[in-house]
Amino acid sequence: MSKWEWKKLGEVCEFKDSQRKPITASKRISGPYPYYGATGVLDYVDGFLFDEDLILLGEDGAKWGSGDKSAFVISGKTWVNNHAHVLKPDSSIDYQWLIYFLNFSDLMKYVKGATVPKLNQENAKNILVPVPPLSEQKRIVKFLDEEFSKIDTLKTNAETNLKNAKVFFQKKIANEFTINAEKLKQGWIETTVGDIADIKGGKRIPKGEKLLTKKTKHPYIRVTDFNDDGSVDLDDIHYISDEIYEGIKRYIITTEDAYVSIAGTIGKCGIIPLELNNANLTENACRLIFNTNIYNRFFVYFSLSDEFKALTQKETRANAMPKLSILRLSQIQIPLPPLSVQKEIVARLDKLSENVKRLEANYKQIIANCDELKKSILKKTFEGDSRSSRE
């Protein structure tokens, strides 16, 4: 294999940053030409600054070296704002070779600023780039294109299967909660949330007081603690003092109830774990105290249905913070079978949920493996130290 040179990006690319020109959103006139920023097309405008093949490298707002396209090619008539460097590679560099390198190499050592990370022009020009002979660049790019195409196909299939698994589960839930003539014969009825449960709001802590991270006898459950599995994460539970508890001690929730978020995040429902039994509940959620003829886990599964989600959104008042009133929640309809049938449905959905989660975990792992495989291939590709020395 031929020896590789390492050159600074400013030595192999002309920086055309001085030609960039931002346009405020209010002054953008719709047109046929793409207006680019650090992460892609922001808008289409009337007019253009560039009319050639160039590479954009994110100056800020990019995830350098993560593979998330902090660098990409633009072609034809375009306009670029000041959040991306504009590069014109010289004849020694293949465009796609440079794209691969910039997107997957560790560029963070060139980035400055902790609060607002920025890859300024001076540091960008100092990025060391491997420059093998052009023919070798093209050969390696061809190999990478072919391998990445295979990986992308595998990842796309996994993403499709992941989506299908979720759709399949939603269809099964819909089937379970759809009333038909046969179900009516089995004793199903159409009722409302208000008819099957006493709905109680949570309570905010007094103005000027703060939640505690130090553990006390009184945990306080927030909407941010609700997870996607119909329960509560225990990793970051906050607490209140004895004094605050005395003032809001009636606003609790038990393991026999269900919670529903009613402000900000709407309709997130679940059951608290035993460790939080009788914990205080935020004012942004409410407590459903069920009658004896309903199983709380049956209601949680119903809350995952598209029908319930649609109803909660329909009944939500749109303002600065979306809110679902307790009255509107109480009026939402729910199909209700006898208690024994509810438990049979929960058992079926529990089993199905376990299988779907197992499949989803497998597909997510495949997706993660695909991303890591790309990084591994590119790391080996661009580690030229064993073949040459850096300047």
Coordinates of C-alpha atoms in Angstrom, one line a residue:
M1 CA 0.0 0.0 0.0
S2 CA 1.3 3.5 -0.9
K3 CA 2.4 5.9 1.7
W4 CA -0.2 8.4 2.9
E5 CA 0.4 12.1 3.4
W6 CA -1.3 14.0 6.1
K7 CA -2.2 17.6 5.3
K8 CA -4.1 20.4 6.9
L9 CA -7.6 20.9 5.6
G10 CA -6.7 24.5 4.8
E11 CA -3.9 23.2 2.5
V12 CA -6.2 21.0 0.4
C13 CA -9.4 23.1 0.5
E14 CA -10.2 26.7 -0.4
F15 CA -12.4 28.2 2.4
K16 CA -15.2 30.3 0.8
D17 CA -16.6 31.4 4.1
S18 CA -16.4 35.1 3.2
Q19 CA -19.1 34.6 0.5
R20 CA -21.6 33.3 3.0
K21 CA -24.6 35.4 3.8
P22 CA -27.3 34.7 6.4
I23 CA -30.9 35.6 5.7
T24 CA -33.3 36.1 8.6
A25 CA -36.5 34.0 8.4
S26 CA -38.7 37.1 8.0
K27 CA -36.6 38.2 4.9
R28 CA -36.5 34.9 3.1
I29 CA -38.3 35.1 -0.2
S30 CA -39.6 31.7 -1.4
G31 CA -37.8 30.5 -4.5
P32 CA -36.2 27.5 -6.2
Y33 CA -32.7 27.6 -4.6
P34 CA -31.9 25.7 -1.4
Y35 CA -30.7 27.8 1.6
Y36 CA -28.2 25.8 3.7
G37 CA -27.1 25.8 7.3
A38 CA -24.9 23.5 9.4
T39 CA -27.4 20.6 9.2
G40 CA -28.9 20.8 5.8
V41 CA -31.6 22.8 3.9
L42 CA -33.3 25.4 6.0
D43 CA -35.5 26.9 3.3
Y44 CA -35.8 27.6 -0.4
V45 CA -35.1 31.2 -1.4
D46 CA -35.0 33.4 -4.5
G47 CA -31.4 34.0 -5.4
F48 CA -28.1 32.3 -4.9
L49 CA -24.5 32.8 -3.8
F50 CA -22.8 29.6 -5.1
D51 CA -23.1 27.7 -8.3
E52 CA -20.6 24.8 -8.0
D53 CA -20.0 21.5 -6.2
L54 CA -18.8 22.4 -2.6
I55 CA -18.6 20.7 0.8
L56 CA -20.3 22.2 3.8
L57 CA -18.8 21.5 7.2
G58 CA -20.8 22.5 10.3
E59 CA -19.4 25.4 12.2
D60 CA -21.9 25.1 15.0
G61 CA -25.0 23.0 15.6
A62 CA -23.1 19.9 14.3
K63 CA -22.2 16.6 15.9
W64 CA -18.6 16.3 14.7
G65 CA -17.3 12.8 14.1
S66 CA -20.6 11.1 15.0
G67 CA -21.6 10.1 11.4
D68 CA -24.6 12.5 11.6
K69 CA -23.6 14.4 8.4
S70 CA -21.7 17.3 10.0
A71 CA -20.2 17.5 6.4
F72 CA -22.1 17.1 3.2
V73 CA -21.9 18.0 -0.5
I74 CA -24.0 20.8 -2.1
S75 CA -24.4 21.1 -5.9
G76 CA -25.7 23.7 -8.2
K77 CA -27.2 27.1 -7.3
T78 CA -27.3 27.5 -3.5
W79 CA -27.3 30.0 -0.7
V80 CA -25.4 29.3 2.6
N81 CA -25.6 31.0 6.0
N82 CA -22.8 31.5 8.4
H83 CA -23.3 28.3 10.4
A84 CA -21.3 26.1 8.0
H85 CA -17.9 26.4 6.5
V86 CA -17.8 26.3 2.7
L87 CA -15.0 24.2 1.3
K88 CA -13.7 23.8 -2.3
P89 CA -11.3 20.7 -2.3
D90 CA -8.4 20.9 -4.7
S91 CA -7.6 18.2 -7.3
S92 CA -5.8 16.0 -4.8
I93 CA -8.9 15.3 -2.8
D94 CA -11.9 13.1 -3.8
Y95 CA -15.1 14.8 -2.5
Q96 CA -16.6 11.6 -1.0
W97 CA -13.3 10.7 0.5
L98 CA -13.3 13.9 2.4
I99 CA -16.9 13.5 3.4
Y100 CA -16.3 10.1 4.9
F101 CA -13.3 11.4 6.8
L102 CA -15.0 14.6 8.2
N103 CA -18.1 12.8 9.3
F104 CA -16.6 9.8 11.1
S105 CA -13.3 11.1 12.4
D106 CA -12.8 12.6 15.9
L107 CA -12.9 16.4 15.2
M108 CA -13.8 17.4 18.8
K109 CA -10.2 18.4 19.6
Y110 CA -10.6 21.2 17.1
V111 CA -13.9 22.4 18.6
K112 CA -13.9 25.2 21.2
G113 CA -16.4 26.3 23.7
A114 CA -18.2 24.2 26.3
T115 CA -21.5 26.0 26.4
V116 CA -21.8 26.7 22.7
P117 CA -19.3 24.3 20.9
K118 CA -17.9 25.9 17.7
L119 CA -15.5 24.8 15.0
N120 CA -14.1 28.1 14.0
Q121 CA -12.3 28.7 10.7
E122 CA -8.8 28.8 12.1
N123 CA -9.2 25.4 13.8
A124 CA -11.1 23.9 10.9
K125 CA -8.2 24.8 8.6
N126 CA -5.8 22.9 11.0
I127 CA -7.7 19.6 10.8
L128 CA -5.3 17.0 9.6
V129 CA -6.6 15.0 6.6
P130 CA -5.1 11.8 5.2
V131 CA -4.2 12.3 1.5
P132 CA -3.3 9.0 -0.2
P133 CA -2.9 9.1 -4.0
L134 CA -6.2 10.0 -5.7
S135 CA -6.6 6.6 -7.3
E136 CA -6.3 5.0 -3.9
Q137 CA -8.9 7.4 -2.5
K138 CA -11.3 6.5 -5.2
R139 CA -10.7 2.7 -4.7
I140 CA -11.3 3.0 -1.0
V141 CA -14.4 5.2 -1.5
K142 CA -15.8 2.5 -3.9
F143 CA -15.2 -0.1 -1.2
L144 CA -16.8 2.0 1.5
D145 CA -19.8 2.8 -0.7
E146 CA -20.4 -0.9 -1.3
E147 CA -20.0 -1.9 2.3
F148 CA -22.1 0.9 3.6
S149 CA -24.8 0.1 1.2
K150 CA -25.0 -3.4 2.6
I151 CA -25.0 -2.0 6.2
D152 CA -27.6 0.6 5.3
T153 CA -29.9 -2.1 3.9
L154 CA -29.5 -4.2 7.1
K155 CA -30.2 -1.1 9.2
T156 CA -33.2 -0.1 7.1
N157 CA -34.7 -3.6 7.4
A158 CA -34.2 -3.5 11.1
E159 CA -35.8 -0.1 11.4
T160 CA -38.8 -1.3 9.3
N161 CA -39.1 -4.4 11.5
L162 CA -39.0 -2.2 14.6
K163 CA -41.7 0.0 13.3
N164 CA -43.8 -3.0 12.2
A165 CA -43.5 -4.6 15.7
K166 CA -44.9 -1.4 17.2
V167 CA -47.7 -1.2 14.6
F168 CA -48.5 -4.9 15.2
F169 CA -48.8 -4.3 19.0
Q170 CA -51.0 -1.3 18.4
K171 CA -53.3 -3.3 16.2
K172 CA -53.6 -6.0 18.8
I173 CA -54.5 -3.4 21.4
A174 CA -57.1 -2.0 19.1
N175 CA -58.6 -5.4 18.5
E176 CA -58.8 -6.1 22.2
F177 CA -60.7 -2.8 22.9
T178 CA -63.1 -2.8 20.0
I179 CA -66.6 -3.7 20.9
N180 CA -68.6 -5.9 18.6
A181 CA -71.8 -7.9 18.8
E182 CA -70.1 -11.0 20.2
K183 CA -68.5 -8.9 23.0
L184 CA -71.8 -7.3 23.8
K185 CA -73.1 -10.8 24.4
Q186 CA -70.2 -11.4 26.8
G187 CA -71.3 -8.4 29.0
W188 CA -69.2 -5.6 27.5
I189 CA -70.5 -2.1 28.0
E190 CA -69.5 1.4 26.8
T191 CA -68.9 3.7 29.8
T192 CA -66.8 6.7 30.7
V193 CA -63.7 7.2 32.8
G194 CA -65.7 9.2 35.2
D195 CA -68.1 6.3 35.7
I196 CA -65.4 3.8 36.6
A197 CA -63.1 6.0 38.7
D198 CA -63.0 8.9 41.1
I199 CA -60.5 11.3 39.5
K200 CA -58.4 13.3 41.9
G201 CA -55.8 16.0 41.0
G202 CA -52.3 16.1 42.3
K203 CA -50.9 19.1 44.2
R204 CA -48.0 21.4 43.6
I205 CA -45.7 22.2 46.5
P206 CA -46.1 25.7 48.1
K207 CA -44.7 28.7 46.2
G208 CA -41.1 29.3 47.1
E209 CA -40.4 25.8 48.2
K210 CA -38.2 23.3 46.4
L211 CA -38.2 19.6 45.9
L212 CA -35.4 17.7 47.7
T213 CA -33.0 15.3 46.2
K214 CA -32.1 14.0 49.6
K215 CA -34.3 11.0 50.5
T216 CA -37.1 11.6 53.1
K217 CA -40.2 9.6 54.1
H218 CA -42.2 11.5 51.4
P219 CA -41.4 10.9 47.7
Y220 CA -43.0 13.3 45.2
I221 CA -43.8 11.9 41.8
R222 CA -43.4 14.2 38.8
V223 CA -44.5 13.7 35.1
T224 CA -40.8 13.5 34.2
D225 CA -40.6 10.3 36.4
F226 CA -43.3 8.6 34.2
N227 CA -41.6 6.1 31.9
D228 CA -42.9 4.6 28.6
D229 CA -43.6 1.2 30.2
G230 CA -46.5 2.4 32.3
S231 CA -44.7 2.9 35.5
V232 CA -42.2 5.2 37.2
D233 CA -38.4 5.4 37.0
L234 CA -36.8 5.3 40.4
D235 CA -33.4 6.7 39.3
D236 CA -34.2 10.4 40.1
I237 CA -37.1 10.5 42.5
H238 CA -37.4 13.8 44.4
Y239 CA -38.8 14.3 47.9
I240 CA -40.6 16.8 50.2
S241 CA -40.0 17.6 53.8
D242 CA -42.3 16.6 56.7
E243 CA -43.6 20.2 56.9
I244 CA -44.6 20.4 53.2
Y245 CA -46.1 16.9 53.4
E246 CA -48.5 18.0 56.2
G247 CA -49.9 20.6 53.9
I248 CA -50.5 18.3 50.9
K249 CA -50.8 14.9 52.5
R250 CA -54.2 14.3 50.9
Y251 CA -52.8 14.4 47.4
I252 CA -51.2 11.0 47.2
I253 CA -51.5 7.9 44.9
T254 CA -51.4 4.2 45.7
T255 CA -50.5 1.0 43.8
E256 CA -54.2 0.3 43.3
D257 CA -54.7 3.5 41.3
A258 CA -53.5 4.7 37.9
Y259 CA -52.0 8.1 37.1
V260 CA -52.7 10.1 34.0
S261 CA -50.6 13.2 33.0
I262 CA -52.8 16.2 32.3
A263 CA -50.4 19.1 31.6
G264 CA -47.5 19.4 29.2
T265 CA -47.3 15.8 28.3
I266 CA -50.9 14.6 27.9
G267 CA -52.3 11.2 28.5
K268 CA -49.3 9.3 29.8
C269 CA -50.7 6.6 32.1
G270 CA -49.4 4.0 34.4
I271 CA -49.2 2.4 37.8
I272 CA -46.7 3.3 40.5
P273 CA -44.3 0.7 41.9
L274 CA -44.8 -0.7 45.4
E275 CA -41.8 1.4 46.7
L276 CA -43.8 4.6 46.0
N277 CA -47.1 3.5 47.5
N278 CA -48.8 6.6 49.0
A279 CA -46.3 9.0 47.4
N280 CA -47.4 12.6 46.7
L281 CA -48.4 13.3 43.1
T282 CA -47.7 16.4 41.0
E283 CA -50.4 18.8 40.0
N284 CA -49.6 18.0 36.4
A285 CA -51.1 14.5 36.8
C286 CA -54.3 13.1 38.3
R287 CA -55.1 9.9 40.3
L288 CA -57.8 7.5 39.2
I289 CA -59.3 5.7 42.1
F290 CA -61.1 2.8 40.5
N291 CA -64.4 1.1 41.4
T292 CA -64.3 -2.6 42.3
N293 CA -65.3 -3.7 38.7
I294 CA -62.1 -2.5 37.0
Y295 CA -58.6 -3.7 37.0
N296 CA -56.1 -0.8 36.9
R297 CA -53.8 -2.6 34.5
F298 CA -56.7 -3.0 32.0
F299 CA -57.1 0.8 32.0
V300 CA -53.3 1.3 31.5
Y301 CA -53.4 -0.9 28.4
F302 CA -56.5 1.0 27.1
S303 CA -54.5 4.2 27.5
L304 CA -52.0 2.8 25.0
S305 CA -54.6 2.5 22.4
D306 CA -54.7 5.0 19.5
E307 CA -58.4 5.7 20.4
F308 CA -57.5 6.9 23.9
K309 CA -54.6 9.0 22.6
A310 CA -56.8 10.6 20.1
L311 CA -59.5 11.3 22.6
T312 CA -57.1 12.9 25.1
Q313 CA -55.6 15.1 22.4
K314 CA -59.1 16.1 21.2
E315 CA -60.1 17.2 24.7
T316 CA -56.8 19.1 25.3
R317 CA -56.9 22.8 25.5
A318 CA -54.2 24.4 23.4
N319 CA -52.3 27.2 25.1
A320 CA -48.8 27.9 26.4
M321 CA -48.9 24.5 28.2
P322 CA -51.4 22.0 26.8
K323 CA -53.8 20.9 29.5
L324 CA -56.4 18.2 29.9
S325 CA -59.1 19.1 32.4
I326 CA -60.3 16.5 34.9
L327 CA -63.9 17.1 33.6
R328 CA -62.9 16.3 30.0
L329 CA -60.9 13.3 31.1
S330 CA -63.9 12.0 33.0
Q331 CA -66.0 12.2 29.8
I332 CA -63.7 10.0 27.7
Q333 CA -65.4 6.8 26.8
I334 CA -64.0 3.4 27.5
P335 CA -65.2 -0.1 26.5
L336 CA -65.5 -2.3 29.7
P337 CA -65.9 -6.1 29.9
P338 CA -66.5 -8.1 33.1
L339 CA -63.5 -8.1 35.5
S340 CA -62.6 -11.7 34.7
V341 CA -62.4 -10.8 31.0
Q342 CA -60.3 -7.7 31.8
K343 CA -57.7 -10.0 33.5
E344 CA -57.7 -12.3 30.6
I345 CA -57.0 -9.4 28.2
V346 CA -54.2 -8.1 30.5
A347 CA -52.6 -11.5 30.6
R348 CA -52.7 -11.8 26.8
L349 CA -51.3 -8.3 26.3
D350 CA -48.6 -8.9 29.0
K351 CA -47.3 -11.9 27.1
L352 CA -47.5 -10.1 23.7
S353 CA -45.8 -7.0 25.2
E354 CA -42.9 -9.2 26.4
N355 CA -42.4 -10.7 23.0
V356 CA -42.7 -7.4 21.2
K357 CA -40.2 -5.8 23.6
R358 CA -37.8 -8.6 23.0
L359 CA -38.1 -8.1 19.3
E360 CA -37.7 -4.4 19.6
A361 CA -34.5 -4.8 21.7
N362 CA -33.1 -7.1 19.0
Y363 CA -33.8 -4.6 16.2
K364 CA -32.4 -1.7 18.2
Q365 CA -29.3 -3.7 18.9
I366 CA -28.9 -4.4 15.1
I367 CA -29.3 -0.7 14.4
A368 CA -26.7 0.2 17.0
N369 CA -24.4 -2.5 15.6
C370 CA -24.7 -1.1 12.1
D371 CA -23.7 2.3 13.3
E372 CA -20.8 0.9 15.2
L373 CA -19.7 -1.2 12.3
K374 CA -19.5 1.8 10.1
K375 CA -17.4 3.6 12.7
S376 CA -15.1 0.6 13.0
I377 CA -14.6 0.3 9.2
L378 CA -13.8 4.0 8.9
K379 CA -11.6 4.0 11.9
K380 CA -9.5 1.3 10.3
T381 CA -9.6 3.1 7.0
F382 CA -8.4 6.5 8.2
E383 CA -5.8 5.3 10.8
G384 CA -2.9 5.8 8.5
D385 CA -0.3 6.0 11.3
S386 CA 0.9 2.5 10.7
R387 CA 1.5 3.3 7.0
S388 CA 2.7 6.9 7.3
S389 CA 3.5 9.7 9.6
R390 CA 1.4 12.9 10.3
E391 CA 2.8 16.2 9.5

